[in-house]
Amino acid sequence: MSKQQKRYMLPEEEIPRYWYNIQADMANKPLPPLNPATKQPLKAEDLYPIFAKELSRQELDQTTTWVEIPEEVREMYKYYRSTPLVRAYALEKAIGTPAHIYFKNESVSPIGSHKLNSALAQAYYCKQEGITNITTETGAGQWGAALAYAAKVFGLEAAVYQVKISYEQKPYRRSIMQTFGAQVTASPSMSTRAGKDILTAHPNYQGSLGTAISEAVELAMQTPNCRYTLGSVLNHVALHQTIIGLEAEKQMELAGEYPDTIIACFGGGSNFGGLAFPFMRHKILEGKQIRFIAAEPASCPKLTRGKFEYDFGDEVGYTPLLPMYTLGHNFEPAHIHAGGLRYHGAGTIVSQLYKDGLMEAVDIQQLESFEAGCLFAQMEGIIPAPESCHAIAATIHEAKKCAETGEEKVILFNLSGHGLIDMASYDKYLAGDLTNYTLTDEEIQRNLDAVEAVL
Amino acid sequence: MSKQQKRYMLPEEEIPRYWYNIQADMANKPLPPLNPATKQPLKAEDLYPIFAKELSRQELDQTTTWVEIPEEVREMYKYYRSTPLVRAYALEKAIGTPAHIYFKNESVSPIGSHKLNSALAQAYYCKQEGITNITTETGAGQWGAALAYAAKVFGLEAAVYQVKISYEQKPYRRSIMQTFGAQVTASPSMSTRAGKDILTAHPNYQGSLGTAISEAVELAMQTPNCRYTLGSVLNHVALHQTIIGLEAEKQMELAGEYPDTIIACFGGGSNFGGLAFPFMRHKILEGKQIRFIAAEPASCPKLTRGKFEYDFGDEVGYTPLLPMYTLGHNFEPAHIHAGGLRYHGAGTIVSQLYKDGLMEAVDIQQLESFEAGCLFAQMEGIIPAPESCHAIAATIHEAKKCAETGEEKVILFNLSGHGLIDMASYDKYLAGDLTNYTLTDEEIQRNLDAVEAVL
């Protein structure tokens, strides 16, 4: 038998003590979020009614390069970190590539994905500031599960709006959140004005992250001592997730290699930024030649086919206006099984980096993503989340190119989570019941027209 | 916030190189398995038609204390081992106990349980001996998933008979096995004589591990180049699982403590023996004061209410006669959700140790097991397998006793696997739809009478 895998771990004392804030190193800083009423740049104070103060501050901080990880959060990180960096020999062999493929395995976190890295930080800061209740939305349910557990750790009450289609496709993610003690509501619901408005206008609407965000933000704004938390898109979320890339840097050093290509799936940008930003620092500061590839679903191609505009983060328009690549805040994504990638916009940092040509993006079709996921499962023994399958498909693309050129490139991708709660999706794929979704230019333009009306 | 958890890991070079064979150290060796026709003790050769030769040899080896782990198997262990040893501060606090609670977290293996430890070894030896196809049974599906992946690693074809009630209660374990490329059949099936006989006599029979074993053994015996593999009960399975306890010994040393009480759930004995035997060595050889507690379900109480007798390992009577605590090979267990604990007999090593008073056993009711599992999930962030919930419940019992006496006992239990594929069971528990099962003495005696007729 040839070598199947090799795992690299960090000793506890090597777990990073600081998160990395890429904003401080960017030549072109992200444009500021705007108050939708006045169109004026927002200050941190303007965000306090929605987010914890420290998170609001982190969101807009464009000068502090290294942000200290609070000791209580780092203590919790030590429970499941470092996550393994794995050389995927078996996958390389199956593809027949000379490329060296590594993956960072975030699926080993107790809740099964990278989402816990930021959930713990957000719950911690809320607790510190005397907040008692937190609310959020969740698509695939990975974020909701992470937040439900993080809330429990810090003694907070959590209320989660789960996108209805995911609530139905993945009922067990709801069960997990409930087991952790969270209150879970399918979105759109009749419990908020935002939900009611949508359900009366579109009675069978299956929900979107944008709508669920509206509901959660509304609840936070109307409830004393309650704040909203978000699992992706925002700068402070990507900040917390940089623990992934910071560890991976040290682990690649243990492996004696350096990545030529870094790949992650792309929903709002949290697992992508988490892995990519610490490496991109060396591209920005030292001109290091590294390619960064965001793998998004073909059915929600905000980077490859969206437009860079100020747009709302949610369906209803409760959030600030964010400068981002967007398909329009009222974009209704197809019901693909990678629920975590069904979001209309890209985070503002990634949007700026993409605009500046520091990274690339590729679109992956649903069937190709599952095909890649099944191959990975058989080779590496881990059922990947449907979201992560997009990163695997993009990795296989790049590895096959190396097979043609004979280049021994080093590819590193993020296994953002496992797919054990997504077996119904795998069942459908294996039974031949899944399809691809391709948007026409017209469909995309229709939504983009609506975006241009925002500013 | 008080401390929540503390994790202890071993560096790669500390992963054990030998499995521990407790048979060599036992004063009273397990009695030999008997040929059911001649009632004569079996030799290793007699097992060759069913098992790989090396596994047959390991099964009967009562003299070799340390068995070298083949390099290819150890390479695979390094992919996911050491598994963490965790001090569960949060759980201690929730119980209000002065006890120190540790758990060995086997749920982080790629397939989610300890079962992979033996699946890899068994698939390896089969491959070495030129076997091309392997077959097995699975209850909860943890073993089947492990074997499916292990078969893939070593390039073997796997056919799995899954107990029908589990096939229906946990359809996604079937999907996982299929994603790994295994062929899965609900048992009893009409594809074997054993299955046909049972289904014609009992048309709606929901299956048992005993029946599924009969089907898998039959397939192995009737197919050239095909061998049977088993996920528990047998001595060689417990041998491979001692990697758990051997690691835990070193990790407890890192923690600066030594366990007073060691607890594991009990189906056939593989996760129990795996954790317990390396520690029991010190009880046997040095008289070290350690309590060992096997936590079995009240609905399948082979240790606490069964009888020590020679009995078949399967329903039909294909296997050798094994000297064990049994409820009778035709015992039909209640449909509890801890599918992995629904087996009529205890492995021969554990049976002898229990008979000799070296260990204890407790019965846990289904509702108590899920209550314990939910508390653990909220405190430690991991949804435990319904099987593992029994170990947690027994741990909570012991920890509560310490709360009464004020003793700072050190309790170590095995988290044999996660319950992410068992969320339907948690759903039912949370909805109040689960019940306890208590067997009357009459029900137990009826089956035991049948056992006595065996010899």
mmCIF file of C-alpha atoms in Angstrom, chain B residues 236-427:
data_model
loop_
_atom_site.group_PDB
_atom_site.id
_atom_site.type_symbol
_atom_site.label_atom_id
_atom_site.label_comp_id
_atom_site.label_asym_id
_atom_site.label_seq_id
_atom_site.Cartn_x
_atom_site.Cartn_y
_atom_site.Cartn_z
ATOM 1 C CA HIS B 236 -8.765 -9.995 18.073
ATOM 2 C CA VAL B 237 -11.151 -7.044 17.798
ATOM 3 C CA ALA B 238 -10.565 -6.097 21.427
ATOM 4 C CA LEU B 239 -6.833 -6.556 20.808
ATOM 5 C CA HIS B 240 -6.845 -3.914 18.045
ATOM 6 C CA GLN B 241 -8.951 -1.588 20.157
ATOM 7 C CA THR B 242 -6.376 -1.544 22.977
ATOM 8 C CA ILE B 243 -4.764 1.324 21.072
ATOM 9 C CA ILE B 244 -7.416 3.424 22.874
ATOM 10 C CA GLY B 245 -6.366 2.492 26.385
ATOM 11 C CA LEU B 246 -2.649 2.483 25.597
ATOM 12 C CA GLU B 247 -2.907 6.054 24.387
ATOM 13 C CA ALA B 248 -5.140 6.995 27.307
ATOM 14 C CA GLU B 249 -2.530 5.706 29.770
ATOM 15 C CA LYS B 250 0.080 8.052 28.337
ATOM 16 C CA GLN B 251 -2.385 10.919 28.173
ATOM 17 C CA MET B 252 -3.492 10.464 31.789
ATOM 18 C CA GLU B 253 0.190 10.717 32.653
ATOM 19 C CA LEU B 254 0.323 14.044 30.792
ATOM 20 C CA ALA B 255 -2.656 15.134 32.868
ATOM 21 C CA GLY B 256 -0.795 14.044 35.989
ATOM 22 C CA GLU B 257 -3.579 11.767 37.193
ATOM 23 C CA TYR B 258 -4.524 8.099 37.261
ATOM 24 C CA PRO B 259 -8.080 6.839 36.882
ATOM 25 C CA ASP B 260 -9.880 5.309 39.869
ATOM 26 C CA THR B 261 -12.830 4.284 37.726
ATOM 27 C CA ILE B 262 -12.962 3.365 34.033
ATOM 28 C CA ILE B 263 -16.286 3.257 32.241
ATOM 29 C CA ALA B 264 -17.390 2.298 28.743
ATOM 30 C CA CYS B 265 -20.636 1.292 27.116
ATOM 31 C CA PHE B 266 -21.011 -2.378 26.423
ATOM 32 C CA GLY B 267 -22.304 -4.155 23.327
ATOM 33 C CA GLY B 268 -19.911 -6.953 22.523
ATOM 34 C CA GLY B 269 -16.999 -5.418 24.404
ATOM 35 C CA SER B 270 -14.755 -3.803 21.809
ATOM 36 C CA ASN B 271 -14.752 -0.214 23.018
ATOM 37 C CA PHE B 272 -14.909 -1.369 26.615
ATOM 38 C CA GLY B 273 -11.972 -3.756 26.251
ATOM 39 C CA GLY B 274 -10.110 -1.250 24.132
ATOM 40 C CA LEU B 275 -10.100 1.337 26.877
ATOM 41 C CA ALA B 276 -10.079 -0.981 29.896
ATOM 42 C CA PHE B 277 -7.600 -3.788 29.170
ATOM 43 C CA PRO B 278 -4.373 -1.756 29.200
ATOM 44 C CA PHE B 279 -5.357 -0.353 32.613
ATOM 45 C CA MET B 280 -6.598 -3.732 33.846
ATOM 46 C CA ARG B 281 -3.119 -5.087 33.233
ATOM 47 C CA HIS B 282 -2.014 -3.100 36.284
ATOM 48 C CA LYS B 283 -4.872 -4.490 38.332
ATOM 49 C CA ILE B 284 -3.943 -8.058 37.334
ATOM 50 C CA LEU B 285 -0.181 -7.728 37.642
ATOM 51 C CA GLU B 286 0.258 -5.120 40.353
ATOM 52 C CA GLY B 287 -3.048 -5.246 42.181
ATOM 53 C CA LYS B 288 -3.741 -1.626 41.343
ATOM 54 C CA GLN B 289 -7.092 -0.482 42.733
ATOM 55 C CA ILE B 290 -9.167 0.445 39.714
ATOM 56 C CA ARG B 291 -12.865 -0.139 39.158
ATOM 57 C CA PHE B 292 -14.013 -1.083 35.676
ATOM 58 C CA ILE B 293 -17.667 -0.562 34.802
ATOM 59 C CA ALA B 294 -19.388 -1.849 31.668
ATOM 60 C CA ALA B 295 -22.560 0.141 30.952
ATOM 61 C CA GLU B 296 -25.088 -1.989 29.118
ATOM 62 C CA PRO B 297 -28.672 -1.165 28.158
ATOM 63 C CA ALA B 298 -31.365 -2.399 30.523
ATOM 64 C CA SER B 299 -33.082 -3.924 27.506
ATOM 65 C CA CYS B 300 -30.111 -6.171 26.719
ATOM 66 C CA PRO B 301 -28.538 -6.959 30.119
ATOM 67 C CA LYS B 302 -26.251 -9.860 29.213
ATOM 68 C CA LEU B 303 -23.752 -9.192 32.003
ATOM 69 C CA THR B 304 -26.063 -8.255 34.853
ATOM 70 C CA ARG B 305 -28.864 -10.720 34.103
ATOM 71 C CA GLY B 306 -27.445 -13.189 31.572
ATOM 72 C CA LYS B 307 -25.719 -16.492 32.249
ATOM 73 C CA PHE B 308 -22.176 -17.702 31.659
ATOM 74 C CA GLU B 309 -22.572 -20.539 29.127
ATOM 75 C CA TYR B 310 -21.258 -21.792 25.848
ATOM 76 C CA ASP B 311 -23.470 -20.239 23.185
ATOM 77 C CA PHE B 312 -23.500 -19.413 19.515
ATOM 78 C CA GLY B 313 -22.380 -15.955 18.405
ATOM 79 C CA ASP B 314 -25.127 -15.796 15.797
ATOM 80 C CA GLU B 315 -28.804 -16.495 15.486
ATOM 81 C CA VAL B 316 -28.642 -19.505 13.165
ATOM 82 C CA GLY B 317 -25.670 -21.297 14.721
ATOM 83 C CA TYR B 318 -22.955 -20.927 12.091
ATOM 84 C CA THR B 319 -20.308 -19.672 14.501
ATOM 85 C CA PRO B 320 -18.228 -21.653 16.970
ATOM 86 C CA LEU B 321 -19.610 -22.024 20.476
ATOM 87 C CA LEU B 322 -18.217 -19.261 22.655
ATOM 88 C CA PRO B 323 -17.928 -19.298 26.460
ATOM 89 C CA MET B 324 -19.691 -16.113 27.392
ATOM 90 C CA TYR B 325 -22.325 -14.250 29.345
ATOM 91 C CA THR B 326 -25.343 -14.499 27.115
ATOM 92 C CA LEU B 327 -29.061 -13.899 26.967
ATOM 93 C CA GLY B 328 -29.359 -16.697 24.427
ATOM 94 C CA HIS B 329 -28.430 -16.509 20.769
ATOM 95 C CA ASN B 330 -32.088 -16.228 19.789
ATOM 96 C CA PHE B 331 -32.690 -13.313 22.125
ATOM 97 C CA GLU B 332 -34.626 -10.613 20.306
ATOM 98 C CA PRO B 333 -33.701 -7.253 21.819
ATOM 99 C CA ALA B 334 -36.088 -4.330 22.132
ATOM 100 C CA HIS B 335 -35.760 -1.639 19.480
ATOM 101 C CA ILE B 336 -33.707 0.787 21.484
ATOM 102 C CA HIS B 337 -31.810 3.431 19.565
ATOM 103 C CA ALA B 338 -28.400 2.303 20.761
ATOM 104 C CA GLY B 339 -28.246 -0.252 17.954
ATOM 105 C CA GLY B 340 -24.656 -1.151 18.716
ATOM 106 C CA LEU B 341 -25.585 -2.489 22.157
ATOM 107 C CA ARG B 342 -28.289 -4.862 20.977
ATOM 108 C CA TYR B 343 -26.231 -8.060 21.037
ATOM 109 C CA HIS B 344 -27.025 -11.146 23.048
ATOM 110 C CA GLY B 345 -23.507 -12.035 24.217
ATOM 111 C CA ALA B 346 -20.346 -10.602 25.765
ATOM 112 C CA GLY B 347 -16.897 -11.322 24.367
ATOM 113 C CA THR B 348 -15.110 -14.269 25.947
ATOM 114 C CA ILE B 349 -12.335 -12.220 27.560
ATOM 115 C CA VAL B 350 -14.741 -9.812 29.229
ATOM 116 C CA SER B 351 -16.952 -12.730 30.249
ATOM 117 C CA GLN B 352 -14.037 -14.379 32.049
ATOM 118 C CA LEU B 353 -12.941 -11.112 33.686
ATOM 119 C CA TYR B 354 -16.477 -10.433 34.849
ATOM 120 C CA LYS B 355 -16.825 -13.982 36.154
ATOM 121 C CA ASP B 356 -13.572 -13.510 38.073
ATOM 122 C CA GLY B 357 -14.792 -10.283 39.665
ATOM 123 C CA LEU B 358 -12.242 -8.048 37.988
ATOM 124 C CA MET B 359 -14.937 -5.749 36.631
ATOM 125 C CA GLU B 360 -18.506 -4.626 37.227
ATOM 126 C CA ALA B 361 -21.524 -3.966 35.051
ATOM 127 C CA VAL B 362 -24.519 -1.632 35.308
ATOM 128 C CA ASP B 363 -27.756 -1.435 33.382
ATOM 129 C CA ILE B 364 -28.862 1.897 31.956
ATOM 130 C CA GLN B 365 -32.387 2.695 30.830
ATOM 131 C CA GLN B 366 -32.907 4.338 27.439
ATOM 132 C CA LEU B 367 -34.365 7.602 28.767
ATOM 133 C CA GLU B 368 -31.566 8.053 31.257
ATOM 134 C CA SER B 369 -29.006 7.464 28.517
ATOM 135 C CA PHE B 370 -30.421 10.230 26.313
ATOM 136 C CA GLU B 371 -30.777 12.595 29.250
ATOM 137 C CA ALA B 372 -27.093 12.076 29.973
ATOM 138 C CA GLY B 373 -26.243 12.509 26.288
ATOM 139 C CA CYS B 374 -28.047 15.843 26.055
ATOM 140 C CA LEU B 375 -26.316 17.186 29.148
ATOM 141 C CA PHE B 376 -22.964 16.083 27.751
ATOM 142 C CA ALA B 377 -23.739 17.700 24.373
ATOM 143 C CA GLN B 378 -24.548 21.028 25.986
ATOM 144 C CA MET B 379 -21.479 20.939 28.190
ATOM 145 C CA GLU B 380 -18.895 19.542 25.775
ATOM 146 C CA GLY B 381 -20.292 20.467 22.364
ATOM 147 C CA ILE B 382 -20.310 16.918 21.021
ATOM 148 C CA ILE B 383 -23.501 14.969 20.296
ATOM 149 C CA PRO B 384 -22.651 11.510 21.634
ATOM 150 C CA ALA B 385 -23.698 8.278 19.947
ATOM 151 C CA PRO B 386 -26.677 6.648 21.704
ATOM 152 C CA GLU B 387 -24.310 3.832 22.629
ATOM 153 C CA SER B 388 -21.819 6.237 24.236
ATOM 154 C CA CYS B 389 -24.688 7.864 26.142
ATOM 155 C CA HIS B 390 -24.768 4.746 28.310
ATOM 156 C CA ALA B 391 -21.176 5.338 29.394
ATOM 157 C CA ILE B 392 -21.987 8.968 30.110
ATOM 158 C CA ALA B 393 -24.997 7.998 32.227
ATOM 159 C CA ALA B 394 -22.877 5.561 34.233
ATOM 160 C CA THR B 395 -20.233 8.256 34.644
ATOM 161 C CA ILE B 396 -22.803 10.714 35.952
ATOM 162 C CA HIS B 397 -23.946 8.066 38.471
ATOM 163 C CA GLU B 398 -20.435 7.677 39.784
ATOM 164 C CA ALA B 399 -19.763 11.409 39.772
ATOM 165 C CA LYS B 400 -22.936 12.038 41.766
ATOM 166 C CA LYS B 401 -21.812 9.496 44.345
ATOM 167 C CA CYS B 402 -18.616 11.538 44.688
ATOM 168 C CA ALA B 403 -20.719 14.648 45.180
ATOM 169 C CA GLU B 404 -22.333 12.900 48.153
ATOM 170 C CA THR B 405 -19.139 11.550 49.681
ATOM 171 C CA GLY B 406 -16.920 14.465 48.715
ATOM 172 C CA GLU B 407 -14.392 12.105 47.112
ATOM 173 C CA GLU B 408 -12.240 13.572 44.328
ATOM 174 C CA LYS B 409 -12.234 10.403 42.291
ATOM 175 C CA VAL B 410 -10.765 10.348 38.800
ATOM 176 C CA ILE B 411 -13.250 8.885 36.335
ATOM 177 C CA LEU B 412 -12.291 8.068 32.760
ATOM 178 C CA PHE B 413 -14.895 7.068 30.194
ATOM 179 C CA ASN B 414 -14.826 6.258 26.526
ATOM 180 C CA LEU B 415 -16.723 8.466 24.109
ATOM 181 C CA SER B 416 -16.871 5.676 21.561
ATOM 182 C CA GLY B 417 -18.481 7.756 18.826
ATOM 183 C CA HIS B 418 -20.593 10.756 17.887
ATOM 184 C CA GLY B 419 -24.322 10.654 17.313
ATOM 185 C CA LEU B 420 -24.616 12.929 14.297
ATOM 186 C CA ILE B 421 -26.282 10.166 12.306
ATOM 187 C CA ASP B 422 -28.585 9.478 15.240
ATOM 188 C CA MET B 423 -30.356 12.820 15.364
ATOM 189 C CA ALA B 424 -33.678 11.123 14.574
ATOM 190 C CA SER B 425 -33.289 9.335 17.898
ATOM 191 C CA TYR B 426 -32.523 12.597 19.692
ATOM 192 C CA ASP B 427 -35.556 14.159 18.006
#
